[in-house]
GROMACS .gro file of C-alpha atoms in nm:
model
  468
    1MET     CA    1   0.258   4.388   2.816
    2SER     CA    2   0.008   4.167   3.007
    3TYR     CA    3   0.019   3.834   3.094
    4TRP     CA    4  -0.206   3.732   2.808
    5GLY     CA    5  -0.013   3.931   2.552
    6LYS     CA    6   0.271   3.739   2.548
    7LYS     CA    7   0.223   3.543   2.226
    8ALA     CA    8   0.346   3.160   2.178
    9ARG     CA    9   0.589   3.062   1.919
   10THR     CA   10   0.448   3.005   1.562
   11TYR     CA   11   0.286   2.709   1.472
   12SER     CA   12   0.371   2.477   1.149
   13SER     CA   13   0.150   2.261   0.992
   14ARG     CA   14   0.409   2.020   0.970
   15GLY     CA   15   0.382   1.991   1.347
   16GLY     CA   16   0.164   1.684   1.335
   17ARG     CA   17  -0.188   1.583   1.465
   18TYR     CA   18  -0.222   1.797   1.716
   19GLY     CA   19  -0.031   2.123   1.558
   20LEU     CA   20   0.279   2.058   1.784
   21GLU     CA   21   0.612   2.170   1.690
   22ARG     CA   22   0.843   1.860   1.698
   23GLY     CA   23   1.179   1.822   1.836
   24ASN     CA   24   1.378   1.584   2.048
   25SER     CA   25   1.278   1.481   2.414
   26SER     CA   26   1.610   1.622   2.537
   27GLN     CA   27   1.517   1.973   2.352
   28ALA     CA   28   1.170   1.970   2.513
   29ALA     CA   29   1.333   1.875   2.881
   30ALA     CA   30   1.584   2.189   2.823
   31VAL     CA   31   1.302   2.450   2.838
   32THR     CA   32   1.366   2.666   3.115
   33PRO     CA   33   1.021   2.705   3.357
   34THR     CA   34   0.872   3.016   3.345
   35ALA     CA   35   0.799   3.185   3.682
   36PRO     CA   36   0.460   3.231   3.806
   37PRO     CA   37   0.282   3.563   3.788
   38PRO     CA   38   0.242   3.757   4.091
   39LEU     CA   39  -0.017   3.715   4.312
   40GLY     CA   40  -0.273   3.965   4.400
   41GLN     CA   41  -0.399   4.070   4.771
   42LEU     CA   42  -0.548   3.773   4.950
   43ILE     CA   43  -0.956   3.846   5.014
   44GLN     CA   44  -1.033   3.546   5.145
   45SER     CA   45  -0.966   3.154   5.204
   46ILE     CA   46  -1.244   2.896   5.165
   47ARG     CA   47  -1.163   2.551   5.316
   48VAL     CA   48  -1.314   2.241   5.190
   49ASP     CA   49  -1.490   2.154   5.508
   50SER     CA   50  -1.655   2.471   5.531
   51LEU     CA   51  -1.849   2.370   5.202
   52SER     CA   52  -1.937   2.070   5.399
   53LEU     CA   53  -2.132   2.265   5.665
   54ASN     CA   54  -2.242   2.527   5.429
   55ASP     CA   55  -2.627   2.554   5.393
   56THR     CA   56  -2.596   2.588   5.031
   57ALA     CA   57  -2.446   2.266   4.969
   58SER     CA   58  -2.712   2.071   5.156
   59THR     CA   59  -2.993   2.296   4.957
   60LEU     CA   60  -2.816   2.201   4.653
   61LYS     CA   61  -2.795   1.842   4.670
   62ASP     CA   62  -3.108   1.763   4.467
   63SER     CA   63  -2.999   2.014   4.175
   64SER     CA   64  -2.653   1.905   4.169
   65VAL     CA   65  -2.710   1.652   3.880
   66ILE     CA   66  -2.641   1.758   3.522
   67THR     CA   67  -2.932   1.768   3.283
   68ASN     CA   68  -3.037   1.906   2.989
   69SER     CA   69  -2.705   1.871   2.830
   70GLU     CA   70  -2.617   1.946   2.457
   71VAL     CA   71  -2.342   2.030   2.208
   72ILE     CA   72  -2.430   2.359   2.092
   73ALA     CA   73  -2.104   2.495   1.890
   74SER     CA   74  -1.751   2.381   1.814
   75TYR     CA   75  -1.418   2.494   1.639
   76ASN     CA   76  -1.096   2.405   1.491
   77TRP     CA   77  -0.774   2.562   1.542
   78LEU     CA   78  -0.592   2.541   1.226
   79ASP     CA   79  -0.207   2.545   1.187
   80SER     CA   80  -0.072   2.857   0.978
   81ASN     CA   81   0.264   2.938   0.844
   82ASP     CA   82   0.199   3.287   0.965
   83SER     CA   83   0.142   3.428   1.309
   84THR     CA   84  -0.244   3.476   1.251
   85ALA     CA   85  -0.416   3.279   1.487
   86THR     CA   86  -0.696   3.077   1.233
   87ILE     CA   87  -1.011   2.896   1.394
   88MET     CA   88  -1.251   2.765   1.153
   89ILE     CA   89  -1.627   2.732   1.286
   90PRO     CA   90  -1.782   2.464   1.338
   91GLY     CA   91  -1.475   2.234   1.234
   92LYS     CA   92  -1.464   1.872   1.278
   93PRO     CA   93  -1.311   1.616   1.520
   94PRO     CA   94  -1.047   1.379   1.337
   95LEU     CA   95  -1.228   1.060   1.197
   96TRP     CA   96  -1.137   0.726   1.378
   97THR     CA   97  -0.956   0.478   1.173
   98GLU     CA   98  -0.911   0.180   1.351
   99PRO     CA   99  -0.571  -0.032   1.297
  100ALA     CA  100  -0.577  -0.335   1.052
  101GLN     CA  101  -0.271  -0.474   1.168
  102PRO     CA  102  -0.034  -0.441   1.490
  103LEU     CA  103   0.086  -0.072   1.539
  104ARG     CA  104   0.441  -0.023   1.657
  105LEU     CA  105   0.479   0.311   1.757
  106LYS     CA  106   0.749   0.558   1.828
  107GLU     CA  107   0.689   0.745   2.188
  108ASP     CA  108   0.557   1.096   2.216
  109ASN     CA  109   0.830   1.325   2.149
  110GLY     CA  110   0.797   1.723   2.103
  111ILE     CA  111   0.663   2.027   2.271
  112TYR     CA  112   0.299   1.993   2.421
  113PHE     CA  113   0.163   2.296   2.545
  114ARG     CA  114  -0.060   2.283   2.879
  115ASP     CA  115  -0.320   2.508   2.774
  116LYS     CA  116  -0.368   2.462   2.365
  117ASN     CA  117  -0.622   2.776   2.355
  118ALA     CA  118  -0.385   2.995   2.544
  119ALA     CA  119  -0.082   2.910   2.341
  120ARG     CA  120  -0.263   2.986   2.002
  121TYR     CA  121  -0.423   3.304   2.107
  122PRO     CA  122  -0.287   3.434   2.444
  123GLN     CA  123  -0.466   3.728   2.460
  124HIS     CA  124  -0.812   3.572   2.508
  125PRO     CA  125  -0.785   3.250   2.511
  126MET     CA  126  -1.174   3.194   2.568
  127GLU     CA  127  -1.267   3.451   2.303
  128PRO     CA  128  -1.285   3.170   2.014
  129ALA     CA  129  -1.525   2.965   2.205
  130VAL     CA  130  -1.746   3.265   2.244
  131LEU     CA  131  -1.751   3.353   1.886
  132ALA     CA  132  -1.832   2.987   1.784
  133CYS     CA  133  -2.102   3.030   2.052
  134LEU     CA  134  -2.241   3.346   1.928
  135ALA     CA  135  -2.222   3.198   1.533
  136THR     CA  136  -2.447   2.969   1.679
  137ASP     CA  137  -2.739   3.167   1.892
  138ASN     CA  138  -2.601   3.546   1.888
  139THR     CA  139  -2.912   3.642   2.057
  140HIS     CA  140  -3.029   3.470   2.360
  141LEU     CA  141  -2.721   3.279   2.462
  142PRO     CA  142  -2.538   3.589   2.661
  143ALA     CA  143  -2.823   3.612   2.855
  144GLU     CA  144  -2.883   3.242   2.942
  145VAL     CA  145  -2.553   3.152   3.060
  146ASP     CA  146  -2.423   3.174   3.426
  147VAL     CA  147  -2.111   3.015   3.401
  148MET     CA  148  -1.878   2.942   3.106
  149ALA     CA  149  -1.529   2.727   3.172
  150CYS     CA  150  -1.334   2.463   3.019
  151GLY     CA  151  -1.296   2.140   3.142
  152SER     CA  152  -0.977   2.195   3.291
  153THR     CA  153  -1.104   2.486   3.521
  154LEU     CA  154  -1.428   2.280   3.638
  155GLY     CA  155  -1.211   1.996   3.683
  156SER     CA  156  -0.956   2.151   3.905
  157LEU     CA  157  -1.243   2.296   4.127
  158LEU     CA  158  -1.416   1.977   4.125
  159ARG     CA  159  -1.088   1.798   4.241
  160PHE     CA  160  -1.056   2.083   4.523
  161VAL     CA  161  -1.376   1.962   4.690
  162ARG     CA  162  -1.281   1.599   4.660
  163GLY     CA  163  -0.979   1.662   4.866
  164HIS     CA  164  -0.714   1.643   4.582
  165ASP     CA  165  -0.381   1.840   4.640
  166MET     CA  166  -0.301   1.931   4.269
  167THR     CA  167  -0.222   2.290   4.288
  168PHE     CA  168  -0.404   2.514   4.018
  169ARG     CA  169  -0.470   2.902   3.957
  170MET     CA  170  -0.740   3.036   3.758
  171LEU     CA  171  -0.885   3.414   3.659
  172VAL     CA  172  -1.274   3.460   3.730
  173GLU     CA  173  -1.420   3.735   3.538
  174LYS     CA  174  -1.801   3.863   3.523
  175VAL     CA  175  -1.914   3.990   3.199
  176ARG     CA  176  -2.288   4.079   3.201
  177ASP     CA  177  -2.488   3.789   3.368
  178THR     CA  178  -2.197   3.541   3.272
  179VAL     CA  179  -1.893   3.429   3.490
  180PHE     CA  180  -1.612   3.303   3.300
  181PHE     CA  181  -1.334   3.082   3.461
  182ILE     CA  182  -1.014   3.124   3.265
  183ARG     CA  183  -0.686   2.851   3.302
  184ARG     CA  184  -0.386   3.065   3.442
  185GLU     CA  185  -0.083   2.888   3.398
  186ASN     CA  186   0.293   3.026   3.449
  187SER     CA  187   0.246   3.145   3.090
  188PRO     CA  188   0.006   3.090   2.815
  189ALA     CA  189   0.287   2.881   2.635
  190GLU     CA  190   0.357   2.670   2.932
  191ILE     CA  191   0.493   2.336   2.829
  192ILE     CA  192   0.451   2.004   2.969
  193PRO     CA  193   0.766   1.868   3.064
  194ASP     CA  194   0.907   1.516   3.019
  195VAL     CA  195   0.616   1.392   2.824
  196ARG     CA  196   0.638   1.000   2.811
  197GLY     CA  197   0.422   0.758   2.668
  198TYR     CA  198   0.243   0.711   2.330
  199GLY     CA  199  -0.101   0.903   2.384
  200HIS     CA  200   0.000   1.175   2.091
  201SER     CA  201   0.163   0.922   1.866
  202PHE     CA  202  -0.124   0.668   1.878
  203ALA     CA  203  -0.380   0.921   1.801
  204GLU     CA  204  -0.195   1.044   1.465
  205ALA     CA  205  -0.181   0.685   1.374
  206CYS     CA  206  -0.564   0.604   1.443
  207THR     CA  207  -0.706   0.934   1.353
  208MET     CA  208  -0.731   1.145   1.042
  209TRP     CA  209  -0.828   1.494   0.973
  210GLU     CA  210  -1.083   1.497   0.653
  211SER     CA  211  -1.043   1.720   0.363
  212GLU     CA  212  -1.280   2.004   0.460
  213VAL     CA  213  -1.062   2.023   0.802
  214LYS     CA  214  -0.723   1.945   0.653
  215GLY     CA  215  -0.463   2.138   0.845
  216SER     CA  216  -0.651   2.136   1.161
  217GLY     CA  217  -0.439   2.114   1.517
  218THR     CA  218  -0.730   2.054   1.751
  219HIS     CA  219  -1.077   2.045   1.776
  220GLN     CA  220  -1.257   2.203   2.048
  221ARG     CA  221  -1.683   2.152   2.151
  222LEU     CA  222  -1.911   2.369   2.388
  223VAL     CA  223  -2.146   2.201   2.580
  224ARG     CA  224  -2.431   2.348   2.769
  225TYR     CA  225  -2.595   2.206   3.043
  226ASP     CA  226  -2.792   2.300   3.367
  227PHE     CA  227  -2.615   2.187   3.716
  228GLY     CA  228  -2.687   2.327   4.071
  229GLY     CA  229  -2.935   2.564   3.966
  230MET     CA  230  -2.690   2.720   3.724
  231ARG     CA  231  -2.677   2.726   3.365
  232PHE     CA  232  -2.303   2.599   3.220
  233VAL     CA  233  -2.142   2.639   2.876
  234VAL     CA  234  -1.819   2.395   2.885
  235ARG     CA  235  -1.542   2.403   2.651
  236ALA     CA  236  -1.345   2.061   2.613
  237GLU     CA  237  -1.146   1.881   2.329
  238GLY     CA  238  -1.275   1.650   2.130
  239ASP     CA  239  -1.003   1.376   2.066
  240GLY     CA  240  -1.198   1.234   1.743
  241TYR     CA  241  -1.540   1.093   1.640
  242PHE     CA  242  -1.691   0.790   1.482
  243GLN     CA  243  -1.792   0.774   1.133
  244ASP     CA  244  -2.094   0.553   1.270
  245SER     CA  245  -2.233   0.623   1.605
  246VAL     CA  246  -2.134   0.327   1.836
  247MET     CA  247  -2.439   0.377   2.045
  248GLY     CA  248  -2.807   0.524   2.015
  249GLU     CA  249  -2.807   0.857   1.831
  250ALA     CA  250  -3.049   1.117   1.967
  251ALA     CA  251  -3.178   1.354   1.704
  252VAL     CA  252  -2.933   1.661   1.670
  253GLY     CA  253  -3.120   1.982   1.631
  254SER     CA  254  -3.061   2.224   1.370
  255THR     CA  255  -2.803   2.539   1.429
  256SER     CA  256  -2.829   2.872   1.302
  257MET     CA  257  -2.483   2.894   1.201
  258ASP     CA  258  -2.438   3.247   1.031
  259VAL     CA  259  -2.051   3.334   1.061
  260ASN     CA  260  -2.130   3.576   0.771
  261ASP     CA  261  -2.341   3.795   1.029
  262LEU     CA  262  -2.096   3.751   1.306
  263ILE     CA  263  -1.802   3.835   1.099
  264GLY     CA  264  -1.987   4.164   0.960
  265GLU     CA  265  -2.072   4.273   1.336
  266MET     CA  266  -1.718   4.193   1.469
  267SER     CA  267  -1.603   4.405   1.148
  268ASN     CA  268  -1.806   4.709   1.186
  269ASN     CA  269  -1.740   4.768   1.554
  270GLN     CA  270  -1.453   5.022   1.629
  271VAL     CA  271  -1.214   4.890   1.881
  272SER     CA  272  -0.884   5.045   2.010
  273THR     CA  273  -0.603   5.056   1.832
  274ALA     CA  274  -0.358   5.002   2.116
  275ILE     CA  275  -0.437   4.628   2.119
  276GLN     CA  276  -0.143   4.451   1.953
  277PRO     CA  277  -0.102   4.292   1.638
  278SER     CA  278  -0.098   3.952   1.808
  279SER     CA  279  -0.458   3.967   1.883
  280ALA     CA  280  -0.548   3.917   1.512
  281LEU     CA  281  -0.810   3.638   1.511
  282ARG     CA  282  -0.892   3.495   1.152
  283ILE     CA  283  -1.194   3.271   1.128
  284LYS     CA  284  -1.302   3.050   0.864
  285THR     CA  285  -1.573   2.851   0.788
  286GLY     CA  286  -1.645   2.479   0.712
  287GLY     CA  287  -1.684   2.125   0.844
  288THR     CA  288  -1.981   1.969   1.048
  289LEU     CA  289  -2.092   2.010   1.383
  290VAL     CA  290  -2.075   1.637   1.489
  291PRO     CA  291  -2.347   1.501   1.690
  292GLN     CA  292  -2.212   1.445   2.055
  293SER     CA  293  -2.287   1.093   2.086
  294ARG     CA  294  -2.039   1.046   1.809
  295VAL     CA  295  -1.711   1.198   1.986
  296PHE     CA  296  -1.457   1.004   2.188
  297ASP     CA  297  -1.183   1.062   2.455
  298LEU     CA  298  -0.856   0.868   2.393
  299LYS     CA  299  -0.579   0.756   2.648
  300THR     CA  300  -0.311   0.476   2.593
  301ARG     CA  301  -0.168   0.278   2.888
  302SER     CA  302   0.093   0.006   2.948
  303ILE     CA  303  -0.040  -0.333   2.920
  304LEU     CA  304   0.143  -0.374   3.263
  305THR     CA  305  -0.103  -0.125   3.445
  306LYS     CA  306  -0.428  -0.332   3.301
  307ASP     CA  307  -0.503  -0.511   3.621
  308LYS     CA  308  -0.359  -0.271   3.861
  309LYS     CA  309  -0.543   0.031   3.776
  310ASN     CA  310  -0.904   0.129   3.728
  311HIS     CA  311  -0.834   0.345   3.406
  312LEU     CA  312  -1.163   0.428   3.302
  313GLY     CA  313  -1.265   0.505   3.676
  314ASP     CA  314  -0.974   0.767   3.695
  315GLU     CA  315  -1.138   0.947   3.401
  316LEU     CA  316  -1.502   0.936   3.500
  317PRO     CA  317  -1.490   1.311   3.690
  318ARG     CA  318  -1.338   1.441   3.358
  319LEU     CA  319  -1.588   1.266   3.140
  320TRP     CA  320  -1.901   1.384   3.365
  321VAL     CA  321  -1.788   1.747   3.303
  322SER     CA  322  -1.709   1.759   2.943
  323ARG     CA  323  -1.984   1.524   2.868
  324ILE     CA  324  -1.801   1.302   2.605
  325PRO     CA  325  -2.003   0.987   2.581
  326ASN     CA  326  -1.731   0.750   2.433
  327PHE     CA  327  -1.413   0.637   2.567
  328ILE     CA  328  -1.099   0.452   2.378
  329LEU     CA  329  -0.855   0.283   2.618
  330ALA     CA  330  -0.545   0.133   2.401
  331PHE     CA  331  -0.289  -0.063   2.604
  332HIS     CA  332   0.049  -0.128   2.436
  333THR     CA  333   0.283  -0.423   2.478
  334ARG     CA  334   0.636  -0.282   2.432
  335ARG     CA  335   0.542  -0.016   2.233
  336VAL     CA  336   0.304  -0.251   2.006
  337PHE     CA  337  -0.080  -0.173   1.992
  338GLU     CA  338  -0.287  -0.482   1.915
  339SER     CA  339  -0.681  -0.461   1.827
  340LYS     CA  340  -0.758  -0.708   2.098
  341GLU     CA  341  -0.620  -0.450   2.339
  342ILE     CA  342  -0.785  -0.132   2.189
  343THR     CA  343  -1.149  -0.115   2.372
  344VAL     CA  344  -1.434   0.140   2.276
  345THR     CA  345  -1.651   0.189   2.568
  346ASP     CA  346  -1.993   0.388   2.599
  347VAL     CA  347  -1.943   0.554   2.925
  348ARG     CA  348  -2.271   0.701   2.988
  349ALA     CA  349  -2.390   0.479   3.240
  350ASP     CA  350  -2.050   0.458   3.415
  351VAL     CA  351  -2.074   0.862   3.410
  352GLN     CA  352  -2.412   0.856   3.557
  353THR     CA  353  -2.334   0.589   3.831
  354TRP     CA  354  -2.023   0.773   3.902
  355GLN     CA  355  -2.272   1.110   3.980
  356ASP     CA  356  -2.507   0.904   4.167
  357GLU     CA  357  -2.249   0.815   4.426
  358HIS     CA  358  -2.048   1.092   4.436
  359GLY     CA  359  -2.367   1.330   4.539
  360ASP     CA  360  -2.233   1.505   4.863
  361GLU     CA  361  -1.912   1.600   4.675
  362LEU     CA  362  -2.111   1.741   4.398
  363ALA     CA  363  -2.319   1.932   4.628
  364ARG     CA  364  -2.029   2.096   4.759
  365PHE     CA  365  -1.882   2.162   4.423
  366ALA     CA  366  -2.214   2.351   4.329
  367ALA     CA  367  -2.212   2.523   4.653
  368LEU     CA  368  -1.840   2.640   4.578
  369VAL     CA  369  -1.941   2.752   4.240
  370HIS     CA  370  -2.245   2.943   4.364
  371ARG     CA  371  -1.972   3.115   4.607
  372ILE     CA  372  -1.731   3.225   4.350
  373VAL     CA  373  -2.021   3.378   4.143
  374GLU     CA  374  -2.125   3.581   4.433
  375MET     CA  375  -1.820   3.698   4.537
  376VAL     CA  376  -1.739   3.814   4.180
  377ALA     CA  377  -2.080   3.951   4.150
  378ALA     CA  378  -1.989   4.158   4.431
  379ARG     CA  379  -1.622   4.303   4.299
  380VAL     CA  380  -1.636   4.676   4.141
  381ASP     CA  381  -1.427   4.544   3.868
  382GLY     CA  382  -1.612   4.193   3.844
  383LYS     CA  383  -1.273   4.026   3.873
  384LEU     CA  384  -1.092   3.756   4.096
  385GLU     CA  385  -0.834   3.515   4.107
  386LEU     CA  386  -0.835   3.160   4.242
  387CYS     CA  387  -0.529   2.997   4.388
  388HIS     CA  388  -0.484   2.667   4.524
  389MET     CA  389  -0.162   2.617   4.672
  390GLU     CA  390  -0.211   2.412   4.974
  391ALA     CA  391  -0.455   2.097   5.043
  392GLY     CA  392  -0.819   2.199   5.178
  393ARG     CA  393  -0.766   2.561   5.108
  394LEU     CA  394  -0.880   2.777   4.815
  395ASP     CA  395  -0.736   3.134   4.824
  396VAL     CA  396  -0.967   3.396   4.677
  397ARG     CA  397  -0.733   3.700   4.565
  398VAL     CA  398  -0.752   4.047   4.386
  399GLN     CA  399  -0.701   3.994   3.992
  400ARG     CA  400  -0.383   4.195   3.936
  401ALA     CA  401  -0.424   4.460   3.659
  402ASP     CA  402  -0.184   4.303   3.439
  403ALA     CA  403  -0.367   3.968   3.396
  404GLY     CA  404  -0.584   4.099   3.098
  405GLU     CA  405  -0.946   4.107   3.000
  406VAL     CA  406  -1.138   3.783   2.914
  407LEU     CA  407  -1.274   3.953   2.609
  408SER     CA  408  -1.173   4.170   2.354
  409PRO     CA  409  -1.371   4.525   2.372
  410ALA     CA  410  -1.571   4.433   2.036
  411VAL     CA  411  -1.656   4.086   2.149
  412ARG     CA  412  -1.724   4.196   2.507
  413ALA     CA  413  -1.981   4.432   2.366
  414ARG     CA  414  -2.129   4.179   2.185
  415TRP     CA  415  -2.190   3.950   2.488
  416GLU     CA  416  -2.323   4.232   2.680
  417GLY     CA  417  -2.585   4.305   2.447
  418VAL     CA  418  -2.491   4.687   2.373
  419CYS     CA  419  -2.413   4.597   1.960
  420GLY     CA  420  -2.673   4.514   1.735
  421ILE     CA  421  -2.617   4.306   1.408
  422LYS     CA  422  -2.417   4.546   1.142
  423VAL     CA  423  -2.424   4.380   0.816
  424GLU     CA  424  -2.392   4.563   0.485
  425ASP     CA  425  -2.489   4.404   0.178
  426ASP     CA  426  -2.258   4.588  -0.068
  427GLY     CA  427  -2.358   4.338  -0.354
  428ASP     CA  428  -1.987   4.211  -0.369
  429GLU     CA  429  -2.082   3.807  -0.413
  430GLU     CA  430  -1.678   3.714  -0.433
  431ASP     CA  431  -1.628   3.718  -0.022
  432GLY     CA  432  -1.992   3.613   0.033
  433GLY     CA  433  -2.063   3.260   0.127
  434ASP     CA  434  -2.097   2.989  -0.172
  435ALA     CA  435  -2.283   2.692  -0.188
  436GLU     CA  436  -2.041   2.535   0.070
  437GLY     CA  437  -2.018   2.816   0.291
  438GLU     CA  438  -1.704   2.879   0.219
  439LEU     CA  439  -1.599   3.227   0.333
  440GLY     CA  440  -1.198   3.235   0.281
  441ASP     CA  441  -0.967   3.435   0.508
  442LEU     CA  442  -1.180   3.640   0.713
  443ILE     CA  443  -0.981   3.829   0.982
  444LEU     CA  444  -1.088   4.009   1.312
  445ASP     CA  445  -0.805   4.197   1.330
  446TRP     CA  446  -0.858   4.489   1.568
  447GLU     CA  447  -0.513   4.697   1.536
  448GLU     CA  448  -0.664   4.728   1.167
  449ALA     CA  449  -1.012   4.802   1.264
  450LYS     CA  450  -1.188   5.147   1.141
  451ALA     CA  451  -1.005   5.437   1.326
  452GLY     CA  452  -1.230   5.727   1.474
  453GLY     CA  453  -1.238   5.671   1.837
  454ASP     CA  454  -0.998   5.582   2.144
  455PHE     CA  455  -1.204   5.286   2.353
  456THR     CA  456  -0.929   5.269   2.617
  457ARG     CA  457  -1.166   5.447   2.867
  458CYS     CA  458  -1.510   5.309   2.725
  459SER     CA  459  -1.715   5.047   2.885
  460SER     CA  460  -2.049   4.862   2.842
  461ALA     CA  461  -2.227   5.158   2.964
  462CYS     CA  462  -2.149   5.414   2.723
  463GLY     CA  463  -2.188   5.136   2.429
  464TYR     CA  464  -1.804   5.178   2.351
  465CYS     CA  465  -1.874   5.531   2.216
  466GLY     CA  466  -1.490   5.611   2.172
  467LYS     CA  467  -1.509   5.931   2.292
  468CYS     CA  468  -1.451   5.889   2.674
   0.00000   0.00000   0.00000
């Protein structure tokens, strides 16, 4: 079984605000760490100082700012009593409900996955994001995206060029003209050990999933922007949203949200029956694409650190990547949160100032992404792995065959543009979208797709003919 084929444990709707399996701290601490996947052959090592001397970095400095930022899609992961991974498009973040009185909370207590997307859909963690984007714009988007990544992978690369020594691994794969950056933990179900604090319990107490998205576990957002002469689509989690905007709200363009067409297309594509049942993805429609101006990021800290650390400053690089414009910082005094210590900040000006002050680092960051894009484009298989294990050095390695694929065959074919829309109107209104767009349980189950071909040797060149 490939690395990405390792299924995480079943989720329960009783798991709480983030769809987590509850337990006590000793249970979480007792989990045996997973050994890291083996490394592929070393191709090249990139030194941070080489980026400083790189001509590309100097030529990219003027364009190493984010422009034309807009939210293009979103989805929720739904907690399910069965093993089928389920998303709702476009979903909706949980609603902020400011506490009317001081809150005395229990410390976070449970199992928290490092990568929520991989834990829920280990075979293709980026695929739900791709499907959400295709549901919004399934014609032009694939040709317009140079890089598709998550806040974690871009944040890791940014920390590397800024001289931080936090280790990481990630997979890189080119599909059509888009280079995907995918997190790689030791296991898709790897947990964060020894979790302390009140971030999750505070979020559970001060946000709520509204009726149309009840049973959600997490909300994911896709933001598109230009940076360093490239077009990015970045996935990041939204911790919640405000009912009324806390700042001037720009008009949000309408989205062409036709999940019906997307489902019809995916269902009519024949794909290999060799894929395991765990690859099934159930898609529901519901919720609202909330304007980015209403979305917030949330952190909790001890009151003892209030005057000792610049908590907002520590978060600005991450907020720069994710483009989330609001930041809630809540301080607690011995487990008690009072309203006077809960602040909501419009961070747009702070993020802009941070960008202005870090132009050289951002130019190196742009140069690094360009170099990786060029290297993966030169590979016959269109794949690489990036490993940062030593301060100041990023190893570029061969991606081993057991690392899997970023996309399933059907979704890859759609992204590559070899499949047209295939929607058959059979006149059955029962499963069609009603006035509220409720399509019910729509399953992309590759194993149960129509039989008739073996696609394991097929590629985009043959259009996944099933006869290779």
